[in-house]
């Protein structure tokens, strides 16, 4: 990952491709052959690009549990094997030293992160959800509604209604989750009584 | 999208306005180019900037940001004035012939306002916007379109002011270019031509965003382009699954399938159904939303299972309810946070510290929280807000939990593209490090919270302890070990809880058995005998010969119509229909308007397997199985509208039944050349509690010498949204390493700026540095006799990464706190800035 694109071209030019040219191949053929060598015996998994909403097909090549390459899916009726620069660089998100790999915690007033265990972080969050929910839960709320009077006119009256919610926790995200996760998320958040639920569609 | 990506190849004219597909949806350009190469189609691009899409255009028209309605209103006026509309289509399939209350007044009559406006409440009383009804309760019509109160004549009246001269004065588009665009696009108003429109955030992110789209919808109906292959109004959505996340109700106002979030006064399920289910007296209207009670009952059964019974209203009371008029949308949410109203906050797969309009306010708002949970693949400006520019960590008491989520190829599930196509993604590798799938994180939190309520009790445990959560093998304490997303997909699709019979058949015919996955939403019931997490997705995971079939994973490539529908590839909602409103693609006899492009065709002699009678549709899945309009039992084409027709007159919106040009909140001119009404009269203004003074954090500056340049934000192909993923990809970052400001050669000369110079860009709310890029892609506009410069900058950057700050910061530090009257989408595509060389 510390190899820039230009360095990569230099490297590949001086090693694999040069070797292949030595074997009597044109540079184009050599590049293709180098790719074939890389993905030979790799497992291919079909996926859809995670970036824009065109929904291009991607073939993800894995070897020994590592993602080694991603290519446009030639069978895909929308993308027909093509990808943009983002989709084509998919493997750089997976093989990236700056990915978060552990839960992190920042205490009130702290100046830095510290690594924490999953179980601790989840326990703490769950306790906070329950604590805030229990303290702020609104079973009923007074709200103004329009009502018809006996003479047929409308008037605004304040009435108390069951609302069963908390206004003290909010959520935003996410248009990057899978459908099943989006459904599960709204189900979970609403079970806790949240109504401030928003995501990318609004912005 | 009403249509879908491949369908762009079927267009004769493609209008790209409010979008830039070559840059932001790069692969889709293939289909626009194919239309040009194979059909000789013409591409029109209307944009403030000569974009990468414009570089491929046959016709490019520059236009000042925020003036789309003026531009499109001029096109409506042109189409009507030159008789270029599709008369048979609008008379049969739209409300053009409907008669409106004679007291209704257009903005032409009332100088920029419709009848019924109350300046105190900033709302319209819509009494005069109603249709005149006949004795049976159906809107009266004049099918000759001559009655002065008919929609068609009112439309003419509304847009009579939108002359090419007036439009040019507002938009800055040269008059001859305007007329070329109008003439070319209006050429699709005939039977055998189709025009399509592509828009994105260039249309939605305005105070008049909804009306931008409405204006185009009116044009598409006038020209008979809705329902056609190569037609439609197509939203190019910005994220891989923003379609699906919206469908599944991750918004304050909608439950899955666009069912309304309950409000307080809808005290029980019967009231909810009564208030939300549209009724009609029009016998030819399908009024599909009349099925809403079935979808709501099935949703409640899906989330509460056996605990949802008829006696407890299927658990309706367990859903949280909004107060009347309570708005929980983005700008309000962050305003509430800024005022310290929230203790806890989830930023789950989103980076509001960079993506939120007026990001400086958002960042300050985060510091008022007691705790935040930030779920993402990378650290970002939201999770690390407490150590950002201008923050003193020691003063910030917010606890932050940053949870590592895994990437799309590290889990399994479906996403829905802009064409409503849900496609399944398989797992290629295990999650990196200790990262977890989002569904597993939800599972862990669900289980922990539920356990506490089960053991300790607490405030109203019912919705938590009664929630269904049967997503895989359970461990010792009843916790699901690992979420099986197939089980969620099946819950979304829905099941039969009892045998279902067709009681009209003699003897009654078994349709489905208890335990079956639903074949589609057609069989859903309102009596608690079916479950369905999201009715729109019913049929996405169904069964054949007793075995589950994941329709979203299908990969058959047959294209029987040749129109690129690919009915066997994955699955599109609803019921695998590829072009919605497709009953408009045929005449009242069911004959395609264009026989060379038959989306649908009624075959009167072919035996229909469903009814066993002659008469069946061929082509796409029709918008409802009923015969064509003129046949016995025929139905109107707009099945989701109670009147059954398309709404040229749209009384449902807050800001008017027709679109009207208003200036953006921040604009370069002192008066709106179209009317006395400067800004949209119904936008929510952000005043402080004391009275009429704007709170400092929400300040704006219109026609202010300190901020003389029109600005817009945009995106580049090499980055995605706030760049949380792409700023970490070495290749993308090498290609576009930092925030830039694009300006015209003329402005560069005026300000002594050269490409590569560092400049300060500032608005009334904030500032950032950017690298200047001087291009010929922006040109000064002539607006109301004055020279107006426009600049633009991408919003992909943030201070947190690259770690050395070399990327700069978010363009949303500049953008305002103001939203659209209907959607509250912020106006980030038109605001005012200053630019200085650093």
mmCIF file of N, CA and C in Angstrom, chain A residues 63-144:
data_model
loop_
_atom_site.group_PDB
_atom_site.id
_atom_site.type_symbol
_atom_site.label_atom_id
_atom_site.label_comp_id
_atom_site.label_asym_id
_atom_site.label_seq_id
_atom_site.Cartn_x
_atom_site.Cartn_y
_atom_site.Cartn_z
ATOM 1 N N UNK A 63 -7.479 -15.201 -2.781
ATOM 2 C CA UNK A 63 -6.564 -16.327 -2.650
ATOM 3 C C UNK A 63 -6.135 -16.384 -1.185
ATOM 4 N N UNK A 64 -6.188 -17.531 -0.595
ATOM 5 C CA UNK A 64 -5.789 -17.703 0.814
ATOM 6 C C UNK A 64 -6.488 -16.684 1.715
ATOM 7 N N UNK A 65 -7.768 -16.421 1.437
ATOM 8 C CA UNK A 65 -8.535 -15.513 2.291
ATOM 9 C C UNK A 65 -8.199 -14.054 2.108
ATOM 10 N N UNK A 66 -7.429 -13.722 1.085
ATOM 11 C CA UNK A 66 -7.095 -12.312 0.835
ATOM 12 C C UNK A 66 -7.668 -11.871 -0.503
ATOM 13 N N UNK A 67 -8.148 -10.643 -0.551
ATOM 14 C CA UNK A 67 -8.626 -10.097 -1.823
ATOM 15 C C UNK A 67 -7.405 -9.646 -2.614
ATOM 16 N N UNK A 68 -7.205 -10.247 -3.800
ATOM 17 C CA UNK A 68 -5.997 -9.909 -4.548
ATOM 18 C C UNK A 68 -6.284 -9.076 -5.792
ATOM 19 N N UNK A 69 -7.561 -9.061 -6.218
ATOM 20 C CA UNK A 69 -7.845 -8.297 -7.430
ATOM 21 C C UNK A 69 -9.357 -8.108 -7.549
ATOM 22 N N UNK A 70 -9.753 -7.055 -8.233
ATOM 23 C CA UNK A 70 -11.172 -6.833 -8.523
ATOM 24 C C UNK A 70 -11.274 -6.334 -9.958
ATOM 25 N N UNK A 71 -12.185 -6.937 -10.709
ATOM 26 C CA UNK A 71 -12.332 -6.624 -12.131
ATOM 27 C C UNK A 71 -13.803 -6.381 -12.449
ATOM 28 N N UNK A 72 -14.064 -5.647 -13.507
ATOM 29 C CA UNK A 72 -15.438 -5.508 -13.966
ATOM 30 C C UNK A 72 -15.985 -6.857 -14.413
ATOM 31 N N UNK A 73 -17.267 -7.095 -14.157
ATOM 32 C CA UNK A 73 -17.910 -8.361 -14.516
ATOM 33 C C UNK A 73 -18.422 -8.261 -15.961
ATOM 34 N N UNK A 74 -17.803 -8.975 -16.896
ATOM 35 C CA UNK A 74 -18.196 -8.836 -18.303
ATOM 36 C C UNK A 74 -19.620 -9.294 -18.584
ATOM 37 N N UNK A 75 -20.191 -10.137 -17.707
ATOM 38 C CA UNK A 75 -21.559 -10.622 -17.910
ATOM 39 C C UNK A 75 -22.610 -9.631 -17.433
ATOM 40 N N UNK A 76 -22.189 -8.599 -16.742
ATOM 41 C CA UNK A 76 -23.179 -7.724 -16.124
ATOM 42 C C UNK A 76 -23.864 -6.858 -17.185
ATOM 43 N N UNK A 77 -25.219 -6.894 -17.254
ATOM 44 C CA UNK A 77 -25.898 -6.215 -18.364
ATOM 45 C C UNK A 77 -25.801 -4.690 -18.310
ATOM 46 N N UNK A 78 -25.548 -4.103 -17.144
ATOM 47 C CA UNK A 78 -25.439 -2.642 -17.097
ATOM 48 C C UNK A 78 -24.000 -2.213 -17.378
ATOM 49 N N UNK A 79 -23.053 -2.813 -16.674
ATOM 50 C CA UNK A 79 -21.669 -2.311 -16.773
ATOM 51 C C UNK A 79 -20.849 -3.020 -17.843
ATOM 52 N N UNK A 80 -21.272 -4.201 -18.269
ATOM 53 C CA UNK A 80 -20.593 -4.929 -19.352
ATOM 54 C C UNK A 80 -19.075 -4.988 -19.159
ATOM 55 N N UNK A 81 -18.667 -5.176 -17.933
ATOM 56 C CA UNK A 81 -17.236 -5.355 -17.668
ATOM 57 C C UNK A 81 -16.477 -4.086 -17.346
ATOM 58 N N UNK A 82 -17.114 -2.940 -17.503
ATOM 59 C CA UNK A 82 -16.385 -1.689 -17.256
ATOM 60 C C UNK A 82 -16.579 -1.231 -15.808
ATOM 61 N N UNK A 83 -15.621 -0.459 -15.330
ATOM 62 C CA UNK A 83 -15.701 0.144 -14.001
ATOM 63 C C UNK A 83 -15.045 1.527 -14.062
ATOM 64 N N UNK A 84 -15.402 2.391 -13.121
ATOM 65 C CA UNK A 84 -14.713 3.681 -13.017
ATOM 66 C C UNK A 84 -13.500 3.499 -12.116
ATOM 67 N N UNK A 85 -12.781 4.578 -11.891
ATOM 68 C CA UNK A 85 -11.537 4.451 -11.120
ATOM 69 C C UNK A 85 -11.803 4.002 -9.685
ATOM 70 N N UNK A 86 -12.963 4.332 -9.153
ATOM 71 C CA UNK A 86 -13.243 3.939 -7.763
ATOM 72 C C UNK A 86 -13.532 2.443 -7.679
ATOM 73 N N UNK A 87 -14.435 1.976 -8.533
ATOM 74 C CA UNK A 87 -14.779 0.556 -8.519
ATOM 75 C C UNK A 87 -13.568 -0.315 -8.805
ATOM 76 N N UNK A 88 -12.710 0.166 -9.708
ATOM 77 C CA UNK A 88 -11.538 -0.615 -10.095
ATOM 78 C C UNK A 88 -10.501 -0.679 -8.972
ATOM 79 N N UNK A 89 -10.594 0.207 -8.000
ATOM 80 C CA UNK A 89 -9.619 0.207 -6.898
ATOM 81 C C UNK A 89 -10.188 -0.412 -5.631
ATOM 82 N N UNK A 90 -11.229 -1.181 -5.786
ATOM 83 C CA UNK A 90 -11.941 -1.749 -4.631
ATOM 84 C C UNK A 90 -10.999 -2.395 -3.617
ATOM 85 N N UNK A 91 -9.988 -3.095 -4.140
ATOM 86 C CA UNK A 91 -9.145 -3.854 -3.205
ATOM 87 C C UNK A 91 -8.340 -2.950 -2.284
ATOM 88 N N UNK A 92 -8.236 -1.657 -2.643
ATOM 89 C CA UNK A 92 -7.478 -0.755 -1.771
ATOM 90 C C UNK A 92 -8.245 -0.384 -0.498
ATOM 91 N N UNK A 93 -9.536 -0.640 -0.494
ATOM 92 C CA UNK A 93 -10.292 -0.418 0.752
ATOM 93 C C UNK A 93 -10.089 -1.612 1.685
ATOM 94 N N UNK A 94 -10.006 -2.786 1.072
ATOM 95 C CA UNK A 94 -9.841 -4.004 1.880
ATOM 96 C C UNK A 94 -8.416 -4.082 2.424
ATOM 97 N N UNK A 95 -7.455 -3.946 1.513
ATOM 98 C CA UNK A 95 -6.056 -4.063 1.917
ATOM 99 C C UNK A 95 -5.519 -2.680 2.244
ATOM 100 N N UNK A 96 -5.945 -2.156 3.365
ATOM 101 C CA UNK A 96 -5.600 -0.778 3.678
ATOM 102 C C UNK A 96 -5.169 -0.686 5.139
ATOM 103 N N UNK A 97 -3.943 -0.240 5.373
ATOM 104 C CA UNK A 97 -3.430 -0.229 6.755
ATOM 105 C C UNK A 97 -4.144 0.758 7.666
ATOM 106 N N UNK A 98 -4.918 1.683 7.081
ATOM 107 C CA UNK A 98 -5.591 2.661 7.944
ATOM 108 C C UNK A 98 -7.021 2.254 8.295
ATOM 109 N N UNK A 99 -7.454 1.073 7.843
ATOM 110 C CA UNK A 99 -8.795 0.586 8.240
ATOM 111 C C UNK A 99 -8.880 0.470 9.758
ATOM 112 N N UNK A 100 -10.046 0.737 10.292
ATOM 113 C CA UNK A 100 -10.294 0.480 11.712
ATOM 114 C C UNK A 100 -10.410 -1.025 11.879
ATOM 115 N N UNK A 101 -9.623 -1.583 12.757
ATOM 116 C CA UNK A 101 -9.699 -3.033 12.945
ATOM 117 C C UNK A 101 -10.115 -3.408 14.357
ATOM 118 N N UNK A 102 -10.200 -2.403 15.245
ATOM 119 C CA UNK A 102 -10.637 -2.666 16.626
ATOM 120 C C UNK A 102 -11.529 -1.526 17.067
ATOM 121 N N UNK A 103 -12.435 -1.793 17.998
ATOM 122 C CA UNK A 103 -13.213 -0.688 18.559
ATOM 123 C C UNK A 103 -12.293 0.285 19.304
ATOM 124 N N UNK A 104 -12.615 1.561 19.194
ATOM 125 C CA UNK A 104 -11.832 2.607 19.862
ATOM 126 C C UNK A 104 -12.782 3.394 20.750
ATOM 127 N N UNK A 105 -12.205 3.983 21.778
ATOM 128 C CA UNK A 105 -13.015 4.747 22.732
ATOM 129 C C UNK A 105 -12.298 6.042 23.077
ATOM 130 N N UNK A 106 -13.073 7.093 23.148
ATOM 131 C CA UNK A 106 -12.549 8.380 23.585
ATOM 132 C C UNK A 106 -13.381 8.807 24.795
ATOM 133 N N UNK A 107 -12.729 8.915 25.957
ATOM 134 C CA UNK A 107 -13.450 9.297 27.176
ATOM 135 C C UNK A 107 -13.726 10.797 27.164
ATOM 136 N N UNK A 108 -14.680 11.232 27.987
ATOM 137 C CA UNK A 108 -14.987 12.665 28.089
ATOM 138 C C UNK A 108 -13.717 13.430 28.457
ATOM 139 N N UNK A 109 -13.423 14.479 27.703
ATOM 140 C CA UNK A 109 -12.265 15.320 27.993
ATOM 141 C C UNK A 109 -10.922 14.716 27.605
ATOM 142 N N UNK A 110 -10.905 13.493 27.092
ATOM 143 C CA UNK A 110 -9.629 12.845 26.746
ATOM 144 C C UNK A 110 -9.042 13.474 25.495
ATOM 145 N N UNK A 111 -7.728 13.368 25.342
ATOM 146 C CA UNK A 111 -7.062 13.952 24.185
ATOM 147 C C UNK A 111 -6.695 12.897 23.148
ATOM 148 N N UNK A 112 -7.012 11.642 23.445
ATOM 149 C CA UNK A 112 -6.661 10.611 22.464
ATOM 150 C C UNK A 112 -7.631 9.432 22.531
ATOM 151 N N UNK A 113 -7.559 8.603 21.490
ATOM 152 C CA UNK A 113 -8.327 7.357 21.455
ATOM 153 C C UNK A 113 -7.623 6.304 22.288
ATOM 154 N N UNK A 114 -8.388 5.334 22.770
ATOM 155 C CA UNK A 114 -7.727 4.118 23.247
ATOM 156 C C UNK A 114 -8.465 2.909 22.690
ATOM 157 N N UNK A 115 -7.688 1.847 22.459
ATOM 158 C CA UNK A 115 -8.284 0.612 21.947
ATOM 159 C C UNK A 115 -9.045 -0.071 23.067
ATOM 160 N N UNK A 116 -10.227 -0.591 22.732
ATOM 161 C CA UNK A 116 -11.028 -1.285 23.743
ATOM 162 C C UNK A 116 -11.540 -2.604 23.170
ATOM 163 N N UNK A 117 -12.055 -3.452 24.045
ATOM 164 C CA UNK A 117 -12.614 -4.729 23.613
ATOM 165 C C UNK A 117 -14.044 -4.507 23.133
ATOM 166 N N UNK A 118 -14.449 -5.323 22.163
ATOM 167 C CA UNK A 118 -15.823 -5.251 21.653
ATOM 168 C C UNK A 118 -16.842 -5.363 22.780
ATOM 169 N N UNK A 119 -16.649 -6.382 23.623
ATOM 170 C CA UNK A 119 -17.671 -6.669 24.643
ATOM 171 C C UNK A 119 -17.854 -5.462 25.561
ATOM 172 N N UNK A 120 -16.751 -4.834 25.931
ATOM 173 C CA UNK A 120 -16.843 -3.666 26.819
ATOM 174 C C UNK A 120 -17.598 -2.528 26.119
ATOM 175 N N UNK A 121 -17.191 -2.249 24.871
ATOM 176 C CA UNK A 121 -17.815 -1.135 24.140
ATOM 177 C C UNK A 121 -19.314 -1.368 23.980
ATOM 178 N N UNK A 122 -19.698 -2.588 23.592
ATOM 179 C CA UNK A 122 -21.116 -2.888 23.365
ATOM 180 C C UNK A 122 -21.907 -2.824 24.667
ATOM 181 N N UNK A 123 -21.316 -3.342 25.759
ATOM 182 C CA UNK A 123 -21.986 -3.264 27.064
ATOM 183 C C UNK A 123 -22.223 -1.809 27.462
ATOM 184 N N UNK A 124 -21.200 -0.988 27.287
ATOM 185 C CA UNK A 124 -21.310 0.424 27.671
ATOM 186 C C UNK A 124 -22.389 1.135 26.852
ATOM 187 N N UNK A 125 -22.371 0.889 25.531
ATOM 188 C CA UNK A 125 -23.357 1.557 24.661
ATOM 189 C C UNK A 125 -24.767 1.109 25.049
ATOM 190 N N UNK A 126 -24.925 -0.194 25.265
ATOM 191 C CA UNK A 126 -26.251 -0.718 25.619
ATOM 192 C C UNK A 126 -26.746 -0.092 26.922
ATOM 193 N N UNK A 127 -25.849 0.041 27.896
ATOM 194 C CA UNK A 127 -26.236 0.650 29.177
ATOM 195 C C UNK A 127 -26.670 2.103 28.970
ATOM 196 N N UNK A 128 -25.937 2.797 28.109
ATOM 197 C CA UNK A 128 -26.273 4.210 27.866
ATOM 198 C C UNK A 128 -27.621 4.328 27.162
ATOM 199 N N UNK A 129 -27.864 3.446 26.195
ATOM 200 C CA UNK A 129 -29.159 3.489 25.499
ATOM 201 C C UNK A 129 -30.277 3.311 26.523
ATOM 202 N N UNK A 130 -30.124 2.320 27.385
ATOM 203 C CA UNK A 130 -31.192 2.041 28.362
ATOM 204 C C UNK A 130 -31.340 3.194 29.345
ATOM 205 N N UNK A 131 -30.212 3.702 29.818
ATOM 206 C CA UNK A 131 -30.256 4.794 30.793
ATOM 207 C C UNK A 131 -30.966 6.019 30.208
ATOM 208 N N UNK A 132 -30.560 6.441 29.017
ATOM 209 C CA UNK A 132 -31.180 7.632 28.413
ATOM 210 C C UNK A 132 -32.649 7.355 28.106
ATOM 211 N N UNK A 133 -32.914 6.197 27.556
ATOM 212 C CA UNK A 133 -34.296 5.859 27.200
ATOM 213 C C UNK A 133 -35.186 5.873 28.432
ATOM 214 N N UNK A 134 -34.733 5.225 29.506
ATOM 215 C CA UNK A 134 -35.560 5.158 30.722
ATOM 216 C C UNK A 134 -35.810 6.547 31.314
ATOM 217 N N UNK A 135 -34.778 7.386 31.302
ATOM 218 C CA UNK A 135 -34.922 8.718 31.910
ATOM 219 C C UNK A 135 -35.754 9.674 31.060
ATOM 220 N N UNK A 136 -35.708 9.507 29.747
ATOM 221 C CA UNK A 136 -36.319 10.523 28.878
ATOM 222 C C UNK A 136 -37.571 10.023 28.171
ATOM 223 N N UNK A 137 -37.986 8.795 28.459
ATOM 224 C CA UNK A 137 -39.089 8.203 27.692
ATOM 225 C C UNK A 137 -40.379 8.997 27.869
ATOM 226 N N UNK A 138 -40.991 9.330 26.763
ATOM 227 C CA UNK A 138 -42.274 10.044 26.794
ATOM 228 C C UNK A 138 -43.364 9.049 26.455
ATOM 229 N N UNK A 139 -44.193 8.714 27.448
ATOM 230 C CA UNK A 139 -45.338 7.852 27.148
ATOM 231 C C UNK A 139 -46.411 8.666 26.446
ATOM 232 N N UNK A 140 -46.572 9.898 26.955
ATOM 233 C CA UNK A 140 -47.616 10.756 26.397
ATOM 234 C C UNK A 140 -47.040 12.120 26.091
ATOM 235 N N UNK A 141 -47.705 12.814 25.184
ATOM 236 C CA UNK A 141 -47.241 14.149 24.838
ATOM 237 C C UNK A 141 -48.453 14.999 24.515
ATOM 238 N N UNK A 142 -48.356 16.283 24.911
ATOM 239 C CA UNK A 142 -49.438 17.211 24.562
ATOM 240 C C UNK A 142 -49.143 17.775 23.185
ATOM 241 N N UNK A 143 -50.116 17.768 22.334
ATOM 242 C CA UNK A 143 -49.897 18.250 20.973
ATOM 243 C C UNK A 143 -51.179 18.927 20.489
ATOM 244 N N UNK A 144 -50.995 19.950 19.648
ATOM 245 C CA UNK A 144 -52.163 20.696 19.159
ATOM 246 C C UNK A 144 -52.733 20.018 17.916
#
